[in-house]
PDB file of C-alpha atoms in Angstrom:
ATOM      1  CA  UNK I1114      92.658 -26.062  34.420  1.00  0.00           C
ATOM      2  CA  UNK I1115      90.591 -23.969  32.043  1.00  0.00           C
ATOM      3  CA  UNK I1116      92.988 -24.693  29.168  1.00  0.00           C
ATOM      4  CA  UNK I1117      92.892 -28.424  29.909  1.00  0.00           C
ATOM      5  CA  UNK I1118      89.084 -28.418  29.927  1.00  0.00           C
ATOM      6  CA  UNK I1119      89.022 -26.493  26.640  1.00  0.00           C
ATOM      7  CA  UNK I1120      91.447 -28.934  25.006  1.00  0.00           C
ATOM      8  CA  UNK I1121      89.346 -31.847  26.256  1.00  0.00           C
ATOM      9  CA  UNK I1122      86.255 -30.310  24.708  1.00  0.00           C
ATOM     10  CA  UNK I1123      88.065 -29.938  21.366  1.00  0.00           C
ATOM     11  CA  UNK I1124      89.162 -33.580  21.492  1.00  0.00           C
ATOM     12  CA  UNK I1125      85.600 -34.687  22.220  1.00  0.00           C
ATOM     13  CA  UNK I1126      84.313 -32.587  19.326  1.00  0.00           C
ATOM     14  CA  UNK I1127      86.900 -34.046  16.946  1.00  0.00           C
ATOM     15  CA  UNK I1128      86.074 -37.582  18.010  1.00  0.00           C
ATOM     16  CA  UNK I1129      82.349 -36.927  17.591  1.00  0.00           C
ATOM     17  CA  UNK I1130      83.003 -35.451  14.149  1.00  0.00           C
ATOM     18  CA  UNK I1131      85.057 -38.488  13.118  1.00  0.00           C
ATOM     19  CA  UNK I1132      82.335 -40.845  14.348  1.00  0.00           C
ATOM     20  CA  UNK I1133      79.711 -38.865  12.433  1.00  0.00           C
ATOM     21  CA  UNK I1134      81.757 -38.867   9.207  1.00  0.00           C
ATOM     22  CA  UNK I1135      82.467 -42.594   9.523  1.00  0.00           C
ATOM     23  CA  UNK I1136      78.742 -43.317   9.992  1.00  0.00           C
ATOM     24  CA  UNK I1137      77.932 -41.121   7.003  1.00  0.00           C
ATOM     25  CA  UNK I1138      80.472 -42.982   4.837  1.00  0.00           C
ATOM     26  CA  UNK I1139      79.040 -46.342   5.904  1.00  0.00           C
ATOM     27  CA  UNK I1140      75.520 -45.155   5.044  1.00  0.00           C
ATOM     28  CA  UNK I1141      76.705 -43.917   1.637  1.00  0.00           C
ATOM     29  CA  UNK I1142      78.409 -47.213   0.816  1.00  0.00           C
ATOM     30  CA  UNK I1143      75.355 -49.150   2.001  1.00  0.00           C
ATOM     31  CA  UNK I1144      73.121 -47.146  -0.313  1.00  0.00           C
ATOM     32  CA  UNK I1145      75.477 -47.883  -3.194  1.00  0.00           C
ATOM     33  CA  UNK I1146      76.144 -51.554  -2.515  1.00  0.00           C
ATOM     34  CA  UNK I1147      72.697 -52.780  -1.451  1.00  0.00           C
ATOM     35  CA  UNK I1148      71.052 -52.235  -4.871  1.00  0.00           C
ATOM     36  CA  UNK I1149      74.024 -53.888  -6.604  1.00  0.00           C
ATOM     37  CA  UNK I1150      73.968 -56.909  -4.280  1.00  0.00           C
ATOM     38  CA  UNK I1151      70.184 -57.226  -4.614  1.00  0.00           C
ATOM     39  CA  UNK I1152      70.355 -57.005  -8.399  1.00  0.00           C
ATOM     40  CA  UNK I1153      73.098 -59.645  -8.638  1.00  0.00           C
ATOM     41  CA  UNK I1154      71.162 -61.910  -6.266  1.00  0.00           C
ATOM     42  CA  UNK I1155      68.053 -61.649  -8.431  1.00  0.00           C
ATOM     43  CA  UNK I1156      70.105 -62.491 -11.523  1.00  0.00           C
ATOM     44  CA  UNK I1157      71.493 -65.594  -9.821  1.00  0.00           C
ATOM     45  CA  UNK I1158      68.006 -66.684  -8.706  1.00  0.00           C
ATOM     46  CA  UNK I1159      66.721 -66.102 -12.237  1.00  0.00           C
ATOM     47  CA  UNK I1160      69.558 -68.124 -13.799  1.00  0.00           C
ATOM     48  CA  UNK I1161      69.146 -71.016 -11.367  1.00  0.00           C
ATOM     49  CA  UNK I1162      65.352 -71.046 -11.748  1.00  0.00           C
ATOM     50  CA  UNK I1163      65.575 -71.263 -15.540  1.00  0.00           C
ATOM     51  CA  UNK I1164      67.975 -74.195 -15.345  1.00  0.00           C
ATOM     52  CA  UNK I1165      66.290 -76.069 -12.486  1.00  0.00           C
ATOM     53  CA  UNK I1166      62.724 -75.762 -13.802  1.00  0.00           C
ATOM     54  CA  UNK I1167      63.843 -76.117 -17.435  1.00  0.00           C
ATOM     55  CA  UNK I1168      61.944 -73.038 -18.570  1.00  0.00           C
ATOM     56  CA  UNK I1169      61.799 -72.735 -22.347  1.00  0.00           C
ATOM     57  CA  UNK I1170      64.075 -70.021 -23.775  1.00  0.00           C
ATOM     58  CA  UNK I1171      61.248 -68.353 -25.723  1.00  0.00           C
ATOM     59  CA  UNK I1172      59.330 -67.914 -22.438  1.00  0.00           C
ATOM     60  CA  UNK I1173      62.076 -66.653 -20.148  1.00  0.00           C
ATOM     61  CA  UNK I1174      65.709 -66.841 -21.313  1.00  0.00           C
ATOM     62  CA  UNK I1175      68.481 -67.166 -18.765  1.00  0.00           C
ATOM     63  CA  UNK I1176      70.494 -64.018 -17.980  1.00  0.00           C
ATOM     64  CA  UNK I1177      73.543 -65.725 -19.489  1.00  0.00           C
ATOM     65  CA  UNK I1178      71.681 -66.077 -22.810  1.00  0.00           C
ATOM     66  CA  UNK I1179      70.664 -62.415 -22.709  1.00  0.00           C
ATOM     67  CA  UNK I1180      74.266 -61.424 -21.982  1.00  0.00           C
ATOM     68  CA  UNK I1181      75.445 -63.515 -24.916  1.00  0.00           C
ATOM     69  CA  UNK I1182      73.062 -61.654 -27.233  1.00  0.00           C
ATOM     70  CA  UNK I1183      74.183 -58.308 -25.795  1.00  0.00           C
ATOM     71  CA  UNK I1184      77.776 -59.151 -26.669  1.00  0.00           C
ATOM     72  CA  UNK I1185      77.234 -60.814 -30.044  1.00  0.00           C
ATOM     73  CA  UNK I1186      74.699 -58.276 -31.365  1.00  0.00           C
ATOM     74  CA  UNK I1187      76.057 -55.171 -29.667  1.00  0.00           C
ATOM     75  CA  UNK I1188      76.690 -53.220 -32.918  1.00  0.00           C
ATOM     76  CA  UNK I1189      73.161 -53.929 -34.133  1.00  0.00           C
ATOM     77  CA  UNK I1190      71.678 -52.909 -30.774  1.00  0.00           C
ATOM     78  CA  UNK I1191      73.643 -49.647 -30.777  1.00  0.00           C
ATOM     79  CA  UNK I1192      72.577 -48.970 -34.361  1.00  0.00           C
ATOM     80  CA  UNK I1193      68.938 -49.232 -33.288  1.00  0.00           C
ATOM     81  CA  UNK I1194      69.503 -47.257 -30.090  1.00  0.00           C
ATOM     82  CA  UNK I1195      70.755 -44.201 -32.004  1.00  0.00           C
ATOM     83  CA  UNK I1196      67.426 -43.156 -33.607  1.00  0.00           C
ATOM     84  CA  UNK I1197      65.575 -43.825 -30.350  1.00  0.00           C
ATOM     85  CA  UNK I1198      68.058 -41.676 -28.433  1.00  0.00           C
ATOM     86  CA  UNK I1199      67.728 -38.844 -30.974  1.00  0.00           C
ATOM     87  CA  UNK I1200      63.932 -38.984 -30.786  1.00  0.00           C
ATOM     88  CA  UNK I1201      63.890 -39.098 -26.977  1.00  0.00           C
ATOM     89  CA  UNK I1202      66.374 -36.231 -26.527  1.00  0.00           C
ATOM     90  CA  UNK I1203      64.730 -34.055 -29.184  1.00  0.00           C
ATOM     91  CA  UNK I1204      61.275 -34.676 -27.697  1.00  0.00           C
ATOM     92  CA  UNK I1205      62.631 -33.988 -24.216  1.00  0.00           C
ATOM     93  CA  UNK I1206      64.038 -30.620 -25.295  1.00  0.00           C
ATOM     94  CA  UNK I1207      61.008 -29.526 -27.346  1.00  0.00           C
ATOM     95  CA  UNK I1208      58.420 -30.663 -24.808  1.00  0.00           C
ATOM     96  CA  UNK I1209      60.142 -29.059 -21.832  1.00  0.00           C
ATOM     97  CA  UNK I1210      60.908 -25.780 -23.608  1.00  0.00           C
ATOM     98  CA  UNK I1211      57.256 -25.521 -24.632  1.00  0.00           C
ATOM     99  CA  UNK I1212      56.123 -26.329 -21.076  1.00  0.00           C
ATOM    100  CA  UNK I1213      58.462 -23.751 -19.524  1.00  0.00           C
ATOM    101  CA  UNK I1214      57.297 -21.053 -21.952  1.00  0.00           C
ATOM    102  CA  UNK I1215      53.597 -21.745 -21.375  1.00  0.00           C
ATOM    103  CA  UNK I1216      54.095 -22.041 -17.595  1.00  0.00           C
ATOM    104  CA  UNK I1217      55.699 -18.593 -17.617  1.00  0.00           C
ATOM    105  CA  UNK I1218      52.657 -17.204 -19.409  1.00  0.00           C
ATOM    106  CA  UNK I1219      50.351 -18.985 -16.927  1.00  0.00           C
ATOM    107  CA  UNK I1220      52.255 -17.516 -13.974  1.00  0.00           C
ATOM    108  CA  UNK I1221      51.661 -13.950 -15.174  1.00  0.00           C
ATOM    109  CA  UNK I1222      48.206 -14.384 -16.744  1.00  0.00           C
ATOM    110  CA  UNK I1223      45.815 -16.509 -14.703  1.00  0.00           C
ATOM    111  CA  UNK I1224      43.151 -16.128 -17.389  1.00  0.00           C
ATOM    112  CA  UNK I1225      45.416 -18.010 -19.800  1.00  0.00           C
ATOM    113  CA  UNK I1226      45.744 -20.851 -17.317  1.00  0.00           C
ATOM    114  CA  UNK I1227      41.986 -20.982 -16.794  1.00  0.00           C
ATOM    115  CA  UNK I1228      41.475 -21.147 -20.566  1.00  0.00           C
ATOM    116  CA  UNK I1229      44.174 -23.607 -21.633  1.00  0.00           C
ATOM    117  CA  UNK I1230      45.080 -25.757 -18.614  1.00  0.00           C
ATOM    118  CA  UNK I1231      41.916 -27.919 -18.875  1.00  0.00           C
ATOM    119  CA  UNK I1232      42.816 -28.583 -22.525  1.00  0.00           C
ATOM    120  CA  UNK I1233      46.335 -29.660 -21.488  1.00  0.00           C
ATOM    121  CA  UNK I1234      44.816 -32.004 -18.906  1.00  0.00           C
ATOM    122  CA  UNK I1235      42.474 -33.481 -21.500  1.00  0.00           C
ATOM    123  CA  UNK I1236      45.298 -34.101 -23.979  1.00  0.00           C
ATOM    124  CA  UNK I1237      47.383 -35.681 -21.209  1.00  0.00           C
ATOM    125  CA  UNK I1238      44.589 -38.149 -20.380  1.00  0.00           C
ATOM    126  CA  UNK I1239      44.687 -39.631 -23.896  1.00  0.00           C
ATOM    127  CA  UNK I1240      46.743 -42.858 -23.785  1.00  0.00           C
ATOM    128  CA  UNK I1241      50.073 -42.783 -25.605  1.00  0.00           C
ATOM    129  CA  UNK I1242      49.120 -45.757 -27.780  1.00  0.00           C
ATOM    130  CA  UNK I1243      46.082 -43.763 -28.954  1.00  0.00           C
ATOM    131  CA  UNK I1244      48.106 -40.620 -29.710  1.00  0.00           C
ATOM    132  CA  UNK I1245      50.746 -42.474 -31.701  1.00  0.00           C
ATOM    133  CA  UNK I1246      48.604 -43.486 -34.750  1.00  0.00           C
ATOM    134  CA  UNK I1247      47.108 -39.994 -34.960  1.00  0.00           C
ATOM    135  CA  UNK I1248      50.542 -38.361 -34.972  1.00  0.00           C
ATOM    136  CA  UNK I1249      51.828 -40.846 -37.548  1.00  0.00           C
ATOM    137  CA  UNK I1250      48.916 -39.898 -39.838  1.00  0.00           C
ATOM    138  CA  UNK I1251      49.590 -36.187 -39.305  1.00  0.00           C
ATOM    139  CA  UNK I1252      53.409 -36.157 -39.431  1.00  0.00           C
ATOM    140  CA  UNK I1253      54.309 -39.185 -41.542  1.00  0.00           C
ATOM    141  CA  UNK I1254      56.349 -42.261 -40.718  1.00  0.00           C
ATOM    142  CA  UNK I1255      59.722 -40.646 -39.999  1.00  0.00           C
ATOM    143  CA  UNK I1256      61.204 -39.401 -36.741  1.00  0.00           C
ATOM    144  CA  UNK I1257      58.745 -36.526 -36.434  1.00  0.00           C
ATOM    145  CA  UNK I1258      55.811 -38.407 -34.817  1.00  0.00           C
ATOM    146  CA  UNK I1259      58.159 -40.183 -32.374  1.00  0.00           C
ATOM    147  CA  UNK I1260      59.652 -36.842 -31.333  1.00  0.00           C
ATOM    148  CA  UNK I1261      56.150 -35.396 -30.973  1.00  0.00           C
ATOM    149  CA  UNK I1262      55.043 -38.292 -28.740  1.00  0.00           C
ATOM    150  CA  UNK I1263      58.120 -37.900 -26.525  1.00  0.00           C
ATOM    151  CA  UNK I1264      57.501 -34.146 -26.347  1.00  0.00           C
ATOM    152  CA  UNK I1265      53.844 -34.604 -25.372  1.00  0.00           C
ATOM    153  CA  UNK I1266      54.760 -37.038 -22.601  1.00  0.00           C
ATOM    154  CA  UNK I1267      57.360 -34.613 -21.195  1.00  0.00           C
ATOM    155  CA  UNK I1268      55.125 -31.576 -21.529  1.00  0.00           C
ATOM    156  CA  UNK I1269      52.482 -31.989 -18.831  1.00  0.00           C
ATOM    157  CA  UNK I1270      54.612 -32.800 -15.708  1.00  0.00           C
ATOM    158  CA  UNK I1271      56.929 -29.898 -16.492  1.00  0.00           C
ATOM    159  CA  UNK I1272      54.006 -27.542 -17.124  1.00  0.00           C
ATOM    160  CA  UNK I1273      52.431 -28.347 -13.745  1.00  0.00           C
ATOM    161  CA  UNK I1274      55.666 -28.189 -11.739  1.00  0.00           C
ATOM    162  CA  UNK I1275      57.000 -25.084 -13.457  1.00  0.00           C
ATOM    163  CA  UNK I1276      53.740 -23.173 -13.027  1.00  0.00           C
ATOM    164  CA  UNK I1277      53.708 -24.022  -9.335  1.00  0.00           C
ATOM    165  CA  UNK I1278      57.360 -23.093  -8.913  1.00  0.00           C
ATOM    166  CA  UNK I1279      56.955 -19.709 -10.607  1.00  0.00           C
ATOM    167  CA  UNK I1280      53.949 -18.873  -8.439  1.00  0.00           C
ATOM    168  CA  UNK I1281      55.038 -20.345  -5.107  1.00  0.00           C
ATOM    169  CA  UNK I1282      57.167 -17.318  -4.251  1.00  0.00           C
ATOM    170  CA  UNK I1283      57.577 -15.704  -0.864  1.00  0.00           C
ATOM    171  CA  UNK I1284      55.578 -12.468  -0.788  1.00  0.00           C
ATOM    172  CA  UNK I1285      58.311 -10.818   1.301  1.00  0.00           C
ATOM    173  CA  UNK I1286      60.842 -11.488  -1.457  1.00  0.00           C
ATOM    174  CA  UNK I1287      58.580  -9.819  -4.009  1.00  0.00           C
ATOM    175  CA  UNK I1288      58.055  -6.873  -1.678  1.00  0.00           C
ATOM    176  CA  UNK I1289      61.801  -6.519  -1.155  1.00  0.00           C
ATOM    177  CA  UNK I1290      62.419  -6.536  -4.914  1.00  0.00           C
ATOM    178  CA  UNK I1291      59.744  -3.848  -5.280  1.00  0.00           C
ATOM    179  CA  UNK I1292      61.415  -1.716  -2.588  1.00  0.00           C
ATOM    180  CA  UNK I1293      64.742  -2.105  -4.400  1.00  0.00           C
ATOM    181  CA  UNK I1294      63.061  -0.906  -7.632  1.00  0.00           C
ATOM    182  CA  UNK I1295      63.870  -4.135  -9.445  1.00  0.00           C
ATOM    183  CA  UNK I1296      62.632  -4.446 -13.015  1.00  0.00           C
ATOM    184  CA  UNK I1297      60.102  -7.174 -13.955  1.00  0.00           C
ATOM    185  CA  UNK I1298      62.932  -9.022 -15.712  1.00  0.00           C
ATOM    186  CA  UNK I1299      65.076  -8.972 -12.563  1.00  0.00           C
ATOM    187  CA  UNK I1300      62.142 -10.166 -10.443  1.00  0.00           C
ATOM    188  CA  UNK I1301      61.551 -13.033 -12.839  1.00  0.00           C
ATOM    189  CA  UNK I1302      65.181 -14.185 -13.039  1.00  0.00           C
ATOM    190  CA  UNK I1303      66.293 -13.607  -9.447  1.00  0.00           C
ATOM    191  CA  UNK I1304      63.113 -14.610  -7.604  1.00  0.00           C
ATOM    192  CA  UNK I1305      60.579 -16.527  -9.662  1.00  0.00           C
ATOM    193  CA  UNK I1306      62.938 -18.493 -11.916  1.00  0.00           C
ATOM    194  CA  UNK I1307      65.337 -19.353  -9.095  1.00  0.00           C
ATOM    195  CA  UNK I1308      62.460 -20.493  -6.902  1.00  0.00           C
ATOM    196  CA  UNK I1309      61.095 -22.685  -9.706  1.00  0.00           C
ATOM    197  CA  UNK I1310      64.341 -24.572 -10.407  1.00  0.00           C
ATOM    198  CA  UNK I1311      63.836 -27.329  -7.777  1.00  0.00           C
ATOM    199  CA  UNK I1312      60.320 -27.888  -9.139  1.00  0.00           C
ATOM    200  CA  UNK I1313      61.664 -27.885 -12.695  1.00  0.00           C
ATOM    201  CA  UNK I1314      64.384 -30.450 -12.060  1.00  0.00           C
ATOM    202  CA  UNK I1315      61.907 -32.733 -10.311  1.00  0.00           C
ATOM    203  CA  UNK I1316      59.838 -32.693 -13.497  1.00  0.00           C
ATOM    204  CA  UNK I1317      62.884 -33.063 -15.757  1.00  0.00           C
ATOM    205  CA  UNK I1318      63.953 -36.250 -13.970  1.00  0.00           C
ATOM    206  CA  UNK I1319      60.511 -37.715 -14.638  1.00  0.00           C
ATOM    207  CA  UNK I1320      60.587 -36.495 -18.237  1.00  0.00           C
ATOM    208  CA  UNK I1321      64.027 -38.030 -18.846  1.00  0.00           C
ATOM    209  CA  UNK I1322      62.565 -41.508 -18.401  1.00  0.00           C
ATOM    210  CA  UNK I1323      59.176 -40.907 -19.977  1.00  0.00           C
ATOM    211  CA  UNK I1324      60.741 -39.366 -23.105  1.00  0.00           C
ATOM    212  CA  UNK I1325      62.470 -42.673 -23.830  1.00  0.00           C
ATOM    213  CA  UNK I1326      59.198 -44.532 -23.262  1.00  0.00           C
ATOM    214  CA  UNK I1327      57.420 -42.169 -25.645  1.00  0.00           C
ATOM    215  CA  UNK I1328      60.018 -42.647 -28.371  1.00  0.00           C
ATOM    216  CA  UNK I1329      59.860 -46.449 -28.030  1.00  0.00           C
ATOM    217  CA  UNK I1330      56.050 -46.513 -28.103  1.00  0.00           C
ATOM    218  CA  UNK I1331      56.087 -44.266 -31.162  1.00  0.00           C
ATOM    219  CA  UNK I1332      58.375 -46.734 -32.935  1.00  0.00           C
ATOM    220  CA  UNK I1333      55.807 -49.493 -32.463  1.00  0.00           C
ATOM    221  CA  UNK I1334      53.653 -47.842 -35.154  1.00  0.00           C
ATOM    222  CA  UNK I1335      55.158 -48.582 -38.544  1.00  0.00           C
ATOM    223  CA  UNK I1336      58.854 -48.064 -37.764  1.00  0.00           C
ATOM    224  CA  UNK I1337      61.612 -50.317 -39.098  1.00  0.00           C
ATOM    225  CA  UNK I1338      64.482 -49.028 -36.942  1.00  0.00           C
ATOM    226  CA  UNK I1339      64.872 -48.154 -33.274  1.00  0.00           C
ATOM    227  CA  UNK I1340      64.527 -49.936 -29.955  1.00  0.00           C
ATOM    228  CA  UNK I1341      60.723 -50.036 -30.252  1.00  0.00           C
ATOM    229  CA  UNK I1342      60.828 -51.593 -33.711  1.00  0.00           C
ATOM    230  CA  UNK I1343      63.389 -54.149 -32.529  1.00  0.00           C
ATOM    231  CA  UNK I1344      61.143 -55.081 -29.587  1.00  0.00           C
ATOM    232  CA  UNK I1345      58.233 -55.746 -31.972  1.00  0.00           C
ATOM    233  CA  UNK I1346      60.416 -57.778 -34.348  1.00  0.00           C
ATOM    234  CA  UNK I1347      61.868 -59.884 -31.522  1.00  0.00           C
ATOM    235  CA  UNK I1348      58.380 -60.495 -30.101  1.00  0.00           C
ATOM    236  CA  UNK I1349      56.914 -61.673 -33.415  1.00  0.00           C
ATOM    237  CA  UNK I1350      59.927 -63.939 -34.009  1.00  0.00           C
ATOM    238  CA  UNK I1351      59.731 -65.413 -30.477  1.00  0.00           C
ATOM    239  CA  UNK I1352      63.356 -64.356 -30.012  1.00  0.00           C
ATOM    240  CA  UNK I1353      63.193 -63.806 -26.249  1.00  0.00           C
ATOM    241  CA  UNK I1354      66.955 -63.361 -25.672  1.00  0.00           C
ATOM    242  CA  UNK I1355      67.012 -60.534 -28.229  1.00  0.00           C
ATOM    243  CA  UNK I1356      63.815 -59.083 -26.739  1.00  0.00           C
ATOM    244  CA  UNK I1357      65.313 -58.993 -23.256  1.00  0.00           C
ATOM    245  CA  UNK I1358      68.630 -57.641 -24.560  1.00  0.00           C
ATOM    246  CA  UNK I1359      66.788 -54.826 -26.353  1.00  0.00           C
ATOM    247  CA  UNK I1360      64.879 -53.981 -23.194  1.00  0.00           C
ATOM    248  CA  UNK I1361      68.152 -53.906 -21.245  1.00  0.00           C
ATOM    249  CA  UNK I1362      69.683 -51.481 -23.757  1.00  0.00           C
ATOM    250  CA  UNK I1363      66.646 -49.186 -23.605  1.00  0.00           C
ATOM    251  CA  UNK I1364      66.583 -49.311 -19.797  1.00  0.00           C
ATOM    252  CA  UNK I1365      70.296 -48.514 -19.503  1.00  0.00           C
ATOM    253  CA  UNK I1366      69.888 -45.526 -21.813  1.00  0.00           C
ATOM    254  CA  UNK I1367      66.863 -44.307 -19.845  1.00  0.00           C
ATOM    255  CA  UNK I1368      68.736 -44.677 -16.534  1.00  0.00           C
ATOM    256  CA  UNK I1369      71.753 -42.858 -18.000  1.00  0.00           C
ATOM    257  CA  UNK I1370      69.526 -40.007 -19.179  1.00  0.00           C
ATOM    258  CA  UNK I1371      68.021 -39.792 -15.692  1.00  0.00           C
ATOM    259  CA  UNK I1372      71.530 -39.794 -14.194  1.00  0.00           C
ATOM    260  CA  UNK I1373      72.625 -36.884 -16.383  1.00  0.00           C
ATOM    261  CA  UNK I1374      69.646 -34.784 -15.268  1.00  0.00           C
ATOM    262  CA  UNK I1375      70.321 -35.709 -11.612  1.00  0.00           C
ATOM    263  CA  UNK I1376      73.953 -34.633 -12.020  1.00  0.00           C
ATOM    264  CA  UNK I1377      72.848 -31.339 -13.569  1.00  0.00           C
ATOM    265  CA  UNK I1378      70.493 -30.790 -10.623  1.00  0.00           C
ATOM    266  CA  UNK I1379      73.325 -31.265  -8.112  1.00  0.00           C
ATOM    267  CA  UNK I1380      75.624 -29.029 -10.181  1.00  0.00           C
ATOM    268  CA  UNK I1381      73.242 -26.107 -10.720  1.00  0.00           C
ATOM    269  CA  UNK I1382      71.307 -26.297  -7.435  1.00  0.00           C
ATOM    270  CA  UNK I1383      74.171 -26.310  -4.948  1.00  0.00           C
ATOM    271  CA  UNK I1384      72.270 -23.720  -2.910  1.00  0.00           C
ATOM    272  CA  UNK I1385      69.369 -26.156  -2.511  1.00  0.00           C
ATOM    273  CA  UNK I1386      71.281 -28.895  -0.699  1.00  0.00           C
ATOM    274  CA  UNK I1387      68.213 -30.379   0.978  1.00  0.00           C
ATOM    275  CA  UNK I1388      66.482 -30.905  -2.347  1.00  0.00           C
ATOM    276  CA  UNK I1389      69.405 -32.491  -4.217  1.00  0.00           C
ATOM    277  CA  UNK I1390      70.293 -35.327  -1.855  1.00  0.00           C
TER     278      UNK I1390
END
């Protein structure tokens, strides 16, 4: 009797586990399919609206016209995406490395934070379109000012999150490391740095998108190549299909950049399962 009851309990557990896994799979597929279905529905509504209401192409081109431009001018679009991608990635790396370094100094020297953090806040409040001309005057009309703009946009969110992550450490962990006679380097790497990684990746995901925006805005000031320059040219020529196609290319690159950082977060933060869902 006892064995029969035990076997029945195992069967119930297996059935419950199968039901749970099936529900989890359905939820996962729903999360994947719903955005796709919604996006396709909006495209259809957009296409039908343009045709039914006879909207002029220079005002709002149909998605089919934008797709035609994407196909016919794909090499040209990719040629202009390359400098923008270089500027965004370089600015992303420089801005975040600078933020991580300064946040580390802030975490160990509060007087440094009190002295320089208000300045960082003030610089961050200056609109990007106001920073761009100044940086062009200082650094010239090449890639340098675009990289600097992307770096400045990435800098502040990472500085704030990284400083908080390095400081928001459990006091018991620090006490345990002290009891174990850990060196300051070991405390930093095994406690402070590890604790700051979820905060850091949250900032990096924001920076991945804003770096692309910074590079594009920088290209609006006197640039002849890049996604930003192409947007300005298409706008002045009233070439709406090309304008929309350029925006699509920039958005896809930005989303891909965000996806890479999200993948890195899941790969490196396997121990923080709740924060990487």
